[in-house]
Coordinates of C-alpha atoms and ligand atoms in Angstrom, one line a residue:
T576 CA 88.5 171.0 256.9
P577 CA 86.3 171.9 254.0
L578 CA 85.4 175.6 253.7
V579 CA 81.9 174.9 252.6
K580 CA 79.8 172.3 254.4
K581 CA 77.7 170.1 252.1
T582 CA 76.4 166.6 252.6
S583 CA 75.9 165.8 248.9
P584 CA 78.4 163.2 247.6
I585 CA 81.3 164.5 245.6
P586 CA 80.8 163.2 242.0
V587 CA 83.4 161.1 240.2
A588 CA 84.2 162.2 236.7
Q589 CA 82.8 159.8 234.2
Y590 CA 84.0 161.1 230.8
G591 CA 87.5 161.3 229.5
G592 CA 90.7 161.0 231.4
R593 CA 91.7 163.1 234.4
H594 CA 94.2 165.9 234.0
Q595 CA 97.0 166.8 236.2
V596 CA 97.6 170.6 236.5
T597 CA 100.3 172.5 238.3
M598 CA 98.8 174.9 241.0
L599 CA 101.0 177.8 242.1
P600 CA 99.0 179.5 244.9
G601 CA 101.5 182.4 245.1
S602 CA 101.3 185.0 247.9
G603 CA 98.7 187.2 249.5
I604 CA 95.2 186.1 248.6
G605 CA 96.5 183.4 246.2
P606 CA 96.3 180.4 248.6
E607 CA 92.8 181.2 249.8
L608 CA 91.5 181.6 246.3
M609 CA 93.1 178.3 245.3
N610 CA 91.2 176.6 248.1
Y611 CA 88.0 177.9 246.6
V612 CA 89.0 176.5 243.2
Q613 CA 89.6 173.1 244.7
E614 CA 86.3 173.2 246.6
V615 CA 84.3 174.2 243.5
F616 CA 86.1 171.5 241.4
K617 CA 85.1 168.9 243.9
Y618 CA 81.5 169.7 243.7
S619 CA 81.5 170.1 239.9
G620 CA 83.3 166.8 239.4
A621 CA 85.9 168.5 237.3
P622 CA 88.4 165.7 236.3
V623 CA 91.5 167.6 237.3
D624 CA 94.1 166.8 240.0
F625 CA 96.4 169.5 241.2
Q626 CA 100.1 169.3 241.8
V627 CA 100.6 172.2 244.3
V628 CA 104.0 173.9 244.3
D629 CA 104.4 176.6 247.0
I630 CA 106.8 179.4 246.4
D631 CA 107.8 181.2 249.5
P632 CA 107.8 185.0 248.7
K633 CA 110.4 185.7 251.4
S634 CA 112.9 183.2 250.2
D635 CA 115.0 183.5 247.1
Q636 CA 115.4 179.8 246.8
A637 CA 116.0 179.1 243.1
N638 CA 114.9 175.4 243.5
E639 CA 111.3 176.4 244.3
L640 CA 111.1 178.3 241.1
E641 CA 112.7 175.4 239.2
D642 CA 110.3 172.9 240.7
A643 CA 107.4 175.1 239.5
I644 CA 108.8 175.3 236.0
I645 CA 109.5 171.6 235.8
S646 CA 106.0 170.7 237.1
I647 CA 104.4 173.0 234.4
K648 CA 106.6 171.5 231.7
R649 CA 105.5 168.1 232.8
N650 CA 101.8 168.9 233.1
G651 CA 101.6 171.4 230.2
V652 CA 99.1 173.5 232.1
G653 CA 99.2 175.6 235.3
I654 CA 96.9 177.8 237.4
K655 CA 98.6 180.6 239.3
G656 CA 98.3 183.3 241.9
N657 CA 100.7 186.2 242.0
I658 CA 104.1 185.6 243.5
E659 CA 105.2 188.7 245.4
T660 CA 108.2 190.5 244.2
R661 CA 109.8 192.9 246.7
S662 CA 110.3 196.1 244.7
E663 CA 112.9 197.5 247.0
S664 CA 115.2 194.5 246.5
T665 CA 117.1 195.2 243.3
G666 CA 118.8 191.8 243.1
V667 CA 115.6 189.7 243.0
R668 CA 114.1 188.9 239.7
S669 CA 110.3 188.7 239.5
R670 CA 109.5 185.0 239.6
N671 CA 106.3 185.7 237.7
V672 CA 108.3 187.1 234.8
A673 CA 110.9 184.3 235.1
I674 CA 108.1 181.6 234.8
R675 CA 106.5 183.3 231.7
N676 CA 109.9 183.7 230.1
E677 CA 111.2 180.2 230.8
L678 CA 108.0 178.7 229.4
D679 CA 108.0 181.1 226.5
L680 CA 104.4 182.2 227.2
F681 CA 104.6 184.9 224.6
V682 CA 101.0 186.1 224.6
N683 CA 98.6 187.2 227.4
V684 CA 94.9 187.3 226.7
L685 CA 92.4 189.1 228.8
H686 CA 88.7 189.0 227.8
C687 CA 87.1 192.0 229.3
Q688 CA 83.4 191.5 229.3
S689 CA 80.8 193.3 231.5
Y690 CA 78.7 191.2 233.9
P691 CA 75.2 192.6 233.9
G692 CA 74.1 193.4 237.4
V693 CA 77.6 194.1 238.7
P694 CA 78.1 197.8 239.4
A695 CA 80.6 199.2 236.9
K696 CA 81.8 202.4 235.4
Q697 CA 80.8 201.3 231.9
K698 CA 78.2 198.9 230.6
D699 CA 78.3 196.3 227.7
I700 CA 82.0 196.2 227.4
D701 CA 83.5 193.3 225.3
I702 CA 87.2 194.0 224.6
M703 CA 90.0 191.5 224.1
V704 CA 93.3 192.8 225.3
I705 CA 96.2 190.8 223.7
R706 CA 99.6 191.6 225.1
Q707 CA 103.1 190.6 224.2
N708 CA 104.1 188.7 227.4
T709 CA 107.8 188.0 227.5
E710 CA 109.8 191.0 226.3
G711 CA 109.4 194.8 225.9
E712 CA 109.9 196.7 229.1
Y713 CA 109.9 193.4 231.1
A714 CA 113.3 192.4 229.8
M715 CA 114.6 193.2 233.3
L716 CA 117.8 194.7 231.8
E717 CA 118.6 197.7 233.9
H718 CA 121.9 199.1 235.0
E719 CA 123.4 202.2 236.5
S720 CA 126.0 203.2 233.9
V721 CA 127.5 205.9 236.1
S722 CA 126.4 206.9 239.5
G723 CA 123.0 208.6 239.3
V724 CA 122.3 207.5 235.7
V725 CA 120.1 204.4 235.2
E726 CA 119.4 202.8 231.9
S727 CA 116.6 200.4 231.2
M728 CA 116.2 198.4 228.0
K729 CA 113.0 197.8 226.2
V730 CA 113.5 194.8 223.9
V731 CA 111.2 194.3 220.9
T732 CA 112.0 191.5 218.5
Q733 CA 110.6 190.9 215.0
E734 CA 110.0 187.2 215.9
N735 CA 107.9 187.8 219.0
S736 CA 106.0 190.8 217.5
E737 CA 105.0 188.6 214.6
R738 CA 103.9 185.8 216.8
V739 CA 101.7 187.9 219.0
A740 CA 100.3 189.9 216.0
R741 CA 99.4 186.6 214.2
W742 CA 97.9 185.2 217.4
A743 CA 95.7 188.4 217.6
F744 CA 94.5 188.3 214.0
E745 CA 93.9 184.6 214.0
F746 CA 91.9 185.0 217.2
A747 CA 89.9 187.8 215.6
K748 CA 89.2 185.7 212.5
K749 CA 88.2 182.6 214.3
N750 CA 85.9 184.5 216.7
D751 CA 84.3 186.8 214.1
R752 CA 85.8 189.9 215.6
K753 CA 85.7 192.9 213.3
K754 CA 88.6 195.2 214.3
V755 CA 92.1 195.0 215.7
T756 CA 93.7 198.1 217.2
T757 CA 97.5 198.2 217.8
I758 CA 98.5 200.3 220.8
H759 CA 102.0 201.9 220.7
K760 CA 104.1 205.0 221.3
A761 CA 105.9 204.8 218.0
N762 CA 106.0 208.6 217.7
I763 CA 108.6 208.6 220.5
M764 CA 110.0 205.1 220.6
K765 CA 110.6 205.0 216.8
L766 CA 112.7 201.9 216.7
S767 CA 111.1 199.6 219.3
D768 CA 107.4 200.5 219.1
G769 CA 108.1 201.4 215.4
L770 CA 109.0 197.8 214.7
F771 CA 106.1 196.5 216.6
L772 CA 103.7 198.7 214.7
E773 CA 105.3 198.0 211.3
I774 CA 104.9 194.2 211.9
N775 CA 101.3 194.6 213.0
R776 CA 100.6 196.5 209.8
K777 CA 102.3 193.8 207.7
I778 CA 100.4 190.9 209.4
A779 CA 97.1 192.9 209.1
K780 CA 97.4 192.9 205.3
E781 CA 97.0 189.1 205.4
Y782 CA 93.6 189.6 207.0
P783 CA 91.8 192.0 204.7
E784 CA 88.4 191.1 206.2
I785 CA 89.5 192.5 209.6
E786 CA 89.8 196.3 210.0
H787 CA 93.1 197.4 211.5
N788 CA 93.9 200.7 213.1
D789 CA 96.4 202.0 215.6
M790 CA 96.4 204.4 218.5
I791 CA 99.0 206.0 220.7
I792 CA 99.0 204.6 224.3
D793 CA 98.2 207.9 226.0
N794 CA 95.2 208.6 223.8
C795 CA 94.2 205.0 224.2
C796 CA 93.9 205.4 228.0
M797 CA 91.7 208.5 227.6
Q798 CA 89.5 206.7 224.9
L799 CA 89.2 203.6 227.1
V800 CA 87.7 205.7 230.0
S801 CA 85.4 207.9 227.8
K802 CA 84.5 205.8 224.7
P803 CA 85.5 202.2 225.4
H804 CA 82.9 200.7 223.0
Q805 CA 85.1 201.6 220.0
F806 CA 87.5 198.8 220.9
D807 CA 87.2 195.2 219.8
V808 CA 90.6 193.4 219.8
M809 CA 93.6 195.4 221.2
I810 CA 97.2 194.4 220.8
M811 CA 100.2 195.9 222.5
T812 CA 103.7 195.4 224.0
N813 CA 104.1 194.2 227.6
L814 CA 104.0 197.3 229.8
Y815 CA 101.2 199.0 227.9
G816 CA 99.4 195.6 228.2
T817 CA 99.5 195.6 232.0
I818 CA 98.3 199.2 232.2
V819 CA 95.5 198.7 229.7
S820 CA 94.4 195.4 231.3
N821 CA 94.1 197.2 234.7
V822 CA 92.1 200.0 233.1
V823 CA 89.7 197.7 231.4
C824 CA 89.3 195.6 234.5
G825 CA 88.6 198.8 236.4
L826 CA 85.8 199.7 233.9
V827 CA 83.9 196.4 234.5
G828 CA 84.3 196.0 238.2
G829 CA 87.9 195.8 239.4
A830 CA 90.6 193.3 240.2
G831 CA 88.3 190.6 241.5
L832 CA 86.4 189.6 238.4
L833 CA 88.3 188.8 235.3
S834 CA 90.8 186.1 234.4
G835 CA 93.9 186.2 232.2
R836 CA 95.4 183.5 230.0
N837 CA 99.1 183.1 229.1
Y838 CA 99.9 180.9 226.1
G839 CA 103.0 179.7 224.3
D840 CA 103.5 177.0 221.7
H841 CA 103.7 174.3 224.4
Y842 CA 102.3 175.5 227.7
A843 CA 99.5 177.6 229.2
I844 CA 99.0 179.3 232.5
F845 CA 95.7 180.7 233.8
E846 CA 95.5 183.4 236.5
P847 CA 93.5 186.5 237.6
G848 CA 93.6 189.1 234.9
T849 CA 95.2 191.9 236.9
R850 CA 97.8 189.6 238.6
N851 CA 97.4 191.2 242.0
T852 CA 98.9 189.8 245.2
G853 CA 96.2 191.4 247.5
T854 CA 98.4 191.1 250.6
A855 CA 96.4 193.8 252.5
I856 CA 93.1 191.8 252.2
A857 CA 94.6 188.3 252.7
G858 CA 93.1 186.1 255.4
K859 CA 90.0 188.4 255.9
N860 CA 87.5 186.4 253.9
I861 CA 86.8 189.4 251.7
A862 CA 88.7 188.7 248.5
N863 CA 86.5 188.2 245.5
P864 CA 86.9 184.6 244.5
V865 CA 85.5 185.2 241.0
A866 CA 88.7 186.1 239.1
M867 CA 90.5 183.0 240.1
L868 CA 87.4 180.8 239.5
N869 CA 87.2 182.4 236.0
A870 CA 90.8 181.4 235.5
S871 CA 89.9 177.8 236.5
V872 CA 87.0 177.9 234.0
D873 CA 89.5 179.0 231.2
M874 CA 91.7 176.2 232.2
L875 CA 88.9 173.6 232.0
E876 CA 88.0 175.0 228.5
H877 CA 91.7 174.7 227.5
L878 CA 91.8 171.1 228.7
G879 CA 88.6 170.3 226.7
H880 CA 86.3 169.9 229.7
K881 CA 83.7 172.2 228.2
A882 CA 80.7 170.8 230.2
H883 CA 82.4 171.3 233.5
A884 CA 83.6 174.8 232.4
N885 CA 80.1 175.8 231.4
L886 CA 78.6 174.4 234.7
I887 CA 80.9 176.6 236.8
K888 CA 80.7 179.6 234.5
S889 CA 76.9 179.6 234.7
A890 CA 77.0 179.1 238.5
I891 CA 79.3 182.2 238.7
R892 CA 76.9 184.2 236.5
K893 CA 73.8 183.3 238.6
T894 CA 75.6 184.1 241.8
I895 CA 76.9 187.6 240.8
C896 CA 74.4 188.7 238.1
E897 CA 71.1 187.4 239.5
D898 CA 71.6 186.7 243.2
K899 CA 73.9 189.7 243.5
V900 CA 76.0 187.9 246.2
H901 CA 78.9 190.3 246.1
T902 CA 82.1 190.8 248.1
P903 CA 83.0 194.4 249.2
D904 CA 85.1 195.2 246.1
L905 CA 81.8 195.1 244.1
G906 CA 80.0 197.1 246.8
G907 CA 78.5 194.1 248.5
T908 CA 78.7 192.8 252.1
N909 CA 79.2 189.1 251.4
K910 CA 82.2 187.1 252.5
S911 CA 84.3 185.3 250.0
T912 CA 83.1 181.9 251.4
E913 CA 79.4 183.0 250.9
V914 CA 80.1 183.7 247.2
V915 CA 81.8 180.3 246.9
Q916 CA 79.0 178.6 248.8
R917 CA 76.3 180.1 246.5
I918 CA 78.3 179.1 243.4
I919 CA 78.5 175.5 244.8
D920 CA 74.7 175.6 245.5
H921 CA 74.1 176.5 241.9
I922 CA 76.4 173.7 240.7
L923 CA 74.5 171.2 242.8
E924 CA 71.1 172.5 241.6
A925 CA 72.0 172.5 237.9
D926 CA 69.7 170.6 235.7
V927 CA 72.6 169.4 233.6
R928 CA 74.7 166.8 235.3
V929 CA 78.2 166.4 233.9
W930 CA 79.0 163.3 235.8
Ligands
LIG1225 P1 98.8 194.6 248.5 O1 99.3 193.5 247.6 O2 99.6 194.8 249.7 O3 97.3 194.5 248.7 P2 98.8 196.6 246.3 O4 98.2 197.9 246.5 O5 99.9 196.3 245.5 O6 99.1 196.0 247.8 P3 97.4 194.7 244.7 O7 97.7 193.4 245.2 O8 98.2 195.2 243.5 O9 97.5 195.8 245.8 O10 95.9 194.9 244.3 C1 95.4 196.1 243.9 C2 94.0 196.3 244.5 O11 93.1 195.3 244.1 C3 94.1 196.2 246.0 O12 93.2 197.2 246.5 C4 93.5 194.9 246.3 O13 92.9 194.8 247.5 C5 92.5 194.7 245.2 N1 92.3 193.3 244.8 C6 93.1 192.5 244.2 N2 92.6 191.3 244.0 C7 91.3 191.3 244.6 C8 90.3 190.4 244.8 N3 90.4 189.1 244.3 N4 89.2 190.8 245.5 C9 89.1 192.0 245.9 N5 90.0 193.0 245.8 C10 91.1 192.6 245.1

């Protein structure tokens, strides 16, 4: 049964071909958020069909993971919730990491922009967090060399550092960004972070029009909380990336708002920026649908369906910035379905019809 009752006909896409996209609902709030995406796509006429691949968080079935990877390889594009990884179980690899590695999605991009009208710790934030997405501390190479002594490897390669640095500077150039800041801990991790920083400095020389500086990760966390407006484009290794992404999401309104993009040379996956499972709030109709809807907007932009992307983007803005229909994470009292319903109302009221 549809979550949102509407009598208006569902439009049929008129322009261009339809795209097939892999949908990995994941665990926790993932499945309910994906239902909202499907519902919003129906009413906006987005010409996308989803191939849903469920991955049971409790099972360690390798074939489910393989099905997901094959499906994304076939479709080229995926939208994804977080797949729970039990931290107490040492034998189980994170399937989120496995998917990103297998598809070589070497860069994660989080555009952290304030929504006027949404209660937040800081106003007028506009920061791009660009993160190496496949190596670093996420190499998952840990072992207990002798009893009571555990070693964990952080892997930094010249090739992937160059790829992500070039991606960041190219992005800055194309989008008229003025400054790139490399975040690191090269004073302690002289070889691994040292290599990352050295490569960033080398690539920066090819872009003299863009200012480049660097900052130690600990100072960066303090600066983000106290003086975030100094940052424009930020680039960093994997673990610093997840921490910084969560800090900047926290600055503009939490885990429920922003989306993150994962790119490689061949494939792309779109997901909520902070990659939370949200198990504790699942099934309660209180999860903020906006982060996943923003991921779906990113996906439409990537596929070239700009008009549909803009239609949904503008409906989201009206709902949360003007109507202030907010779920509890933003201090509101609205249900998830009320937010989705209002977004659909704005889509149906829009002057511009994209079908
Ligand atoms: P659990 O997965 O059991 O909720 P957790 O503490 O690991 O445990 P995360 O999933 O990492 O929680 O999420 C971090 C916080 O962000 C939680 O408080 C969660 O409720 C909140 N959160 C994540 N996604 C959303 C969302 N879409 N809307 C509202 N709150 C969210």
